[in-house]
CSV table of C-alpha atoms in Angstrom, one decimal:
chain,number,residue,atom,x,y,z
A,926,UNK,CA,215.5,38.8,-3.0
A,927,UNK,CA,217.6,41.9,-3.8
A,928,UNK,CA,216.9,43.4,-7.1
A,929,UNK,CA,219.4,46.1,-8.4
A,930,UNK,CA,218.0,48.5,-11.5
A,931,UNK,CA,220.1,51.0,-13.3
A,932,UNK,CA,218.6,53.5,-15.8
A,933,UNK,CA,219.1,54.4,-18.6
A,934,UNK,CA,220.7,50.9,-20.2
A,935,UNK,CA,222.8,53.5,-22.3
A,936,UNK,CA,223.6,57.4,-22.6
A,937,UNK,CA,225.8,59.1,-24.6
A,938,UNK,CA,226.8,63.2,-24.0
A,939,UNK,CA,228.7,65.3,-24.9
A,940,UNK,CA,232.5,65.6,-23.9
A,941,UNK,CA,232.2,68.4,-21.1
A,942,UNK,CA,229.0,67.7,-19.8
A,943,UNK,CA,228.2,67.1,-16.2
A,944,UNK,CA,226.1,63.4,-15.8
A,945,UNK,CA,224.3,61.4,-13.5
A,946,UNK,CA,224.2,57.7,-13.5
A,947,UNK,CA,221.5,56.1,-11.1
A,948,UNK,CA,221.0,53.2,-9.3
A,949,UNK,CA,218.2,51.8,-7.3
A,950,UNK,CA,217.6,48.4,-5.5
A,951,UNK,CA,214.7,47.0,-3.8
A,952,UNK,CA,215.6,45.9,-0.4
A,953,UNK,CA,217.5,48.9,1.5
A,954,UNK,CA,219.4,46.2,4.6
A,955,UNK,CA,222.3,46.7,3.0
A,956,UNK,CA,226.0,46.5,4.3
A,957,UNK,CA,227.3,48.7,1.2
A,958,UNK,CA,227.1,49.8,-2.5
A,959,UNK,CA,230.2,49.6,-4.7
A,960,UNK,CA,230.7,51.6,-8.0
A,961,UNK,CA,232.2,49.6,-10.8
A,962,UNK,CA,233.9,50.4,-14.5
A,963,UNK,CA,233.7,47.9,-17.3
A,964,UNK,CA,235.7,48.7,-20.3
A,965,UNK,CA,234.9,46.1,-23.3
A,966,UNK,CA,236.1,43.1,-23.2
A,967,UNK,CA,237.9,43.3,-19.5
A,968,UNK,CA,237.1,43.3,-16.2
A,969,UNK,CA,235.5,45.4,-13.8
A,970,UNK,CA,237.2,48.1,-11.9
A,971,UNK,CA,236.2,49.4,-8.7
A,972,UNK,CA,235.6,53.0,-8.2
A,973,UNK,CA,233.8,53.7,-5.1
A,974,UNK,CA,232.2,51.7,-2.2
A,975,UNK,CA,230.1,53.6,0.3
A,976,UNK,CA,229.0,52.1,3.6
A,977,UNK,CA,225.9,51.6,4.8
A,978,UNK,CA,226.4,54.3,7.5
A,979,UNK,CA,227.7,56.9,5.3
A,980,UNK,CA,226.0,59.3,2.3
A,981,UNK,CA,228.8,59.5,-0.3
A,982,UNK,CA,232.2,59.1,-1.8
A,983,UNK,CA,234.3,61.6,-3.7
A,984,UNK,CA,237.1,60.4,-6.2
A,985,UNK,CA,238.3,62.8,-8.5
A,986,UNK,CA,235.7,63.5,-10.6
A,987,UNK,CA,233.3,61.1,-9.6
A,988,UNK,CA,231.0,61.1,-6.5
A,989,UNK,CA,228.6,58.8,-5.5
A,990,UNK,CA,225.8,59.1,-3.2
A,991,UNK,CA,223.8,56.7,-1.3
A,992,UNK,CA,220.3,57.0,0.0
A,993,UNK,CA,219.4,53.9,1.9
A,994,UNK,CA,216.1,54.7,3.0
A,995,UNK,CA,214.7,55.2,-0.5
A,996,UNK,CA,217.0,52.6,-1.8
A,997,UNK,CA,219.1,54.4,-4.5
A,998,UNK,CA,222.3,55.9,-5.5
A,999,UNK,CA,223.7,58.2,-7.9
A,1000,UNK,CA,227.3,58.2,-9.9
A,1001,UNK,CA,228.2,62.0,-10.8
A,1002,UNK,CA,230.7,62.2,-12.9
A,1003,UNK,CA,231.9,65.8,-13.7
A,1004,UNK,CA,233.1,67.6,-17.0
A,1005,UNK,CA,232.9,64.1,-18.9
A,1006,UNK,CA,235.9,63.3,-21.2
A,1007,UNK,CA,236.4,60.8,-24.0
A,1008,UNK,CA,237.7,58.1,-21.6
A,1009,UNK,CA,235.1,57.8,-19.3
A,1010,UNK,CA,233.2,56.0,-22.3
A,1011,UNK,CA,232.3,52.8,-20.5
A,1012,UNK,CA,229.4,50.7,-18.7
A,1013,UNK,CA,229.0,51.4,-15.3
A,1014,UNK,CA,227.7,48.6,-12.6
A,1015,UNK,CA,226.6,49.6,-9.7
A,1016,UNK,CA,226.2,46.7,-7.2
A,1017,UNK,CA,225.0,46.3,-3.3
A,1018,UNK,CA,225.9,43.6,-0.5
A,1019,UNK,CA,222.6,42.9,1.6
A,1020,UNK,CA,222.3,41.8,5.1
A,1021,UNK,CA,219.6,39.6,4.1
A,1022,UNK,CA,222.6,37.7,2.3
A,1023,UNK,CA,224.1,36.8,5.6
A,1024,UNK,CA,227.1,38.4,5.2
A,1025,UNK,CA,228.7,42.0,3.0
A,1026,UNK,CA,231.2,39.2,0.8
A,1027,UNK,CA,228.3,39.0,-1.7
A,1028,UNK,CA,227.3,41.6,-4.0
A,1029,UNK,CA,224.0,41.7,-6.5
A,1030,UNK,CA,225.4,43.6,-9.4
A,1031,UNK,CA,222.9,45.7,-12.1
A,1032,UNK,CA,223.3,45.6,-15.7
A,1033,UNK,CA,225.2,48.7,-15.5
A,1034,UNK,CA,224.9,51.6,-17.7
A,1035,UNK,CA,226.4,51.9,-21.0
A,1036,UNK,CA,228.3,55.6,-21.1
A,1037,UNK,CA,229.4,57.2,-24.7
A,1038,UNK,CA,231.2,60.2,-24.3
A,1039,UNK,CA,231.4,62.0,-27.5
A,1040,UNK,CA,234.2,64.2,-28.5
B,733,UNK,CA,251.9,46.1,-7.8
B,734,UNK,CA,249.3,44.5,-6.1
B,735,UNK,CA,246.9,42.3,-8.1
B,736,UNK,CA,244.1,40.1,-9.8
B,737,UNK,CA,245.9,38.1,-12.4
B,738,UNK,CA,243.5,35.0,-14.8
B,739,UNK,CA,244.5,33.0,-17.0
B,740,UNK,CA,244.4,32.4,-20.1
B,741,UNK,CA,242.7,35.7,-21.2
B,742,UNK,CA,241.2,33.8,-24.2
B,743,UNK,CA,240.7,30.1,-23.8
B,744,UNK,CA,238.8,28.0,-26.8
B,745,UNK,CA,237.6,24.7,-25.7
B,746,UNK,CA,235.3,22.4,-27.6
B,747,UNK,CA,231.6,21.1,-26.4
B,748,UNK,CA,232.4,18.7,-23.6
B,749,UNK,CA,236.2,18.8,-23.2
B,750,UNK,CA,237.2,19.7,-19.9
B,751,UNK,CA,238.7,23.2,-19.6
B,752,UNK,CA,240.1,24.9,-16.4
B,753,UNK,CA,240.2,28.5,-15.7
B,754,UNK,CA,243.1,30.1,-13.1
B,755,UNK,CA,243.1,33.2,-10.6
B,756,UNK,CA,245.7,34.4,-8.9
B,757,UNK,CA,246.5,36.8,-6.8
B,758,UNK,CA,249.0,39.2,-4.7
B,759,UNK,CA,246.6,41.2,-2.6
B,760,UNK,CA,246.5,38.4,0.0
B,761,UNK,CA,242.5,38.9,0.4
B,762,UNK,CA,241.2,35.9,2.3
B,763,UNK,CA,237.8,36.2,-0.2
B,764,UNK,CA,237.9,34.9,-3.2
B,765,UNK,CA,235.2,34.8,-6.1
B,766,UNK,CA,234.2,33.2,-9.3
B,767,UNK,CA,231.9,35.2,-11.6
B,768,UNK,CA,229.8,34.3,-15.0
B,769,UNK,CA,228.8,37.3,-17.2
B,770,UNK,CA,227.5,36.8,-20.4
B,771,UNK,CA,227.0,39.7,-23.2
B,772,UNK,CA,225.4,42.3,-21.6
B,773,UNK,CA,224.7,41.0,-18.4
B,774,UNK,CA,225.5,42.0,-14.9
B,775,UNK,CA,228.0,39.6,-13.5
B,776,UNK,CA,226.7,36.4,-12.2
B,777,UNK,CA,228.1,34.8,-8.9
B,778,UNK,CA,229.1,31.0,-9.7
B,779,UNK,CA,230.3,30.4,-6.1
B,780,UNK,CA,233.4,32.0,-3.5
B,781,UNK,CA,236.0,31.3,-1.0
B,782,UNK,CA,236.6,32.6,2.5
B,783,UNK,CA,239.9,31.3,3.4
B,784,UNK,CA,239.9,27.8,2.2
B,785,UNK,CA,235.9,27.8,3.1
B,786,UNK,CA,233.6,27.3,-0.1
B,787,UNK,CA,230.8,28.7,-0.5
B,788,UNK,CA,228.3,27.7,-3.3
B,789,UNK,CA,225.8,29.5,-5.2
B,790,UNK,CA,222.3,27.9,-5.2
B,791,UNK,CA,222.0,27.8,-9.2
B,792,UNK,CA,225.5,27.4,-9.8
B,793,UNK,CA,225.1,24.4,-12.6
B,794,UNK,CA,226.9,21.0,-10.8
B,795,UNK,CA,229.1,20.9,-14.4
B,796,UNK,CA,231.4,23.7,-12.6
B,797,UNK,CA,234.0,23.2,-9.7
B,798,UNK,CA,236.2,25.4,-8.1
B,799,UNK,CA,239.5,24.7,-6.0
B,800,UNK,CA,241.5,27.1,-3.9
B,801,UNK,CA,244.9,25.3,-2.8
B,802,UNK,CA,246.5,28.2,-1.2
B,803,UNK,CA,245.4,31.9,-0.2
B,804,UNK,CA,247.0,32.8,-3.8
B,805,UNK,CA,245.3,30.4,-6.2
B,806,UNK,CA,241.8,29.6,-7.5
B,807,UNK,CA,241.0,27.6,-10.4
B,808,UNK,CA,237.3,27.4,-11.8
B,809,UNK,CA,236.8,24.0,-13.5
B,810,UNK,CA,234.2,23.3,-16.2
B,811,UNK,CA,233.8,19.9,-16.7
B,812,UNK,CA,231.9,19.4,-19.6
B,813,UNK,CA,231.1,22.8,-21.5
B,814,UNK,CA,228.0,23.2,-23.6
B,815,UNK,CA,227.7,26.0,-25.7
B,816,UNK,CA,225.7,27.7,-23.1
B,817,UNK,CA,228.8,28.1,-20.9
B,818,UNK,CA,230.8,30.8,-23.4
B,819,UNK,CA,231.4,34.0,-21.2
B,820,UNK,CA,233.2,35.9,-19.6
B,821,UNK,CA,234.5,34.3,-16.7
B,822,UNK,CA,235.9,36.9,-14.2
B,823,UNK,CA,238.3,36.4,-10.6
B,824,UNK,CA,237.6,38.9,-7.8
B,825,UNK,CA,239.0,39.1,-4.5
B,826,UNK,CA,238.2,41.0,-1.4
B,827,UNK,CA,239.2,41.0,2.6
B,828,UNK,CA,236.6,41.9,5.6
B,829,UNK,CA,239.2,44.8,6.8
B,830,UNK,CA,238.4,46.6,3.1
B,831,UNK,CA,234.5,46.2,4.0
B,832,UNK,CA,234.8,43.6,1.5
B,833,UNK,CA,235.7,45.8,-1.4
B,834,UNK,CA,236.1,44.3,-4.9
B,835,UNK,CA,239.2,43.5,-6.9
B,836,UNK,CA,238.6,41.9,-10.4
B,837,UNK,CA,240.8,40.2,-12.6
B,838,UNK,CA,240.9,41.0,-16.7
B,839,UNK,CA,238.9,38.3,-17.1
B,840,UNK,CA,239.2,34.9,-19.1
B,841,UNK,CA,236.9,35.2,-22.3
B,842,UNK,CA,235.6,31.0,-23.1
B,843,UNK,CA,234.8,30.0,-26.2
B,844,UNK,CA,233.0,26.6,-26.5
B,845,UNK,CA,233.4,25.1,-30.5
């Protein structure tokens, strides 16, 4: 069964600062990895998906990389701000699941941005 | 613009009353899904539509239902809520051509009195 892990459970930095988010899970079939922001209280927004087949994803600020083979994925977000105080879920679709509609989310990691 | 919309945002329902949840949509995704997160917690997946095609989780408690009556609409029904069922209950949708990217809703919050 597909385990997804995301450490640390919180970090707070520095407004400015560079930061890494990681992400690992346990079995690496998978069809792809999807990046997700939760502000309190709402839903989750989706901020990058990467295929199987591919290494990473750039948006804006943020890119996420994918390395299937060791079964992990980082978030980088650059020159932090305020704003990007949130949790961040990162979440995989397996093959073993039969099909890439499913995803196995983490319990995310809890960002604090200080100004 | 294109969306996830659920409603209510809050609903409060007391221990055992029936209490249905709604999701709607104008993305036109053919996936549909029905998600439990309590405090803390990564999102927990009650059960999903492809189409009008129901799939059901293994340990999705028998107490909830779902219907989809049209590609737009899903409603999440609880049918007799313990105290135990108070979360966050949140809509997503998705289509294969998107490699079955995820589109939440805000998110109805349940309180159970």
């Amino acid at each position: 069964k597909q385990e997804v892990t995301q450490i640390p459970a919180a970090l707070s930095v520095p407004e400015g600062e560079n930061l890494v988010l990681n992400c690992s899970f346990t079995d690496s079939a998978i069809y792809n990895l999807q990046w997700f922001r939760q502000d309190p209280g709402k839903g989750l927004t989706s901020l990058l998906l990467i295929q199987s087949s591919q290494r990473e994803q750039t948006s804006g600020r943020l890119n996420a990389s994918l390395d299937k083979s060791s079964g992990r994925s980082t978030l980088y977000i650059a020159a932090s701000q305020p704003g990007d105080s949130a949790t961040y879920l990162c979440a995989v679709s397996s093959i073993s699941s039969g099909s890439a509609r499913q995803l196995t989310f983490g319990s995310g990691t809890q960002l604090t941005v200080l100004p | 613009d294109a969306m996830v919309i659920q409603n209510p945002r809050y609903q409060v329902t007391q221990f055992g009353k029936p209490v249905t949840l709604s999701c709607s949509q104008t993305l036109n995704h053919n996936v549909m899904y029905w998600y439990q997160q309590k405090s803390s917690q990564a999102p927990k997946l009650l059960f999903h539509y492809y189409d009008k095609d129901f799939n059901n989780e293994a340990d999705t408690p028998d107490n909830f239902q779902s219907r989809r009556p049209n590609t737009s609409f899903c409603f999440l029904d609880i049918r007799s809520p313990g105290l135990g069922d108070a979360a966050m209950y949140l809509c997503a949708t998705s289509r294969p051509g998107q490699g079955y990217e995820q589109y939440f809703g805000p998110g109805t919050r349940l309180t159970v009195t």
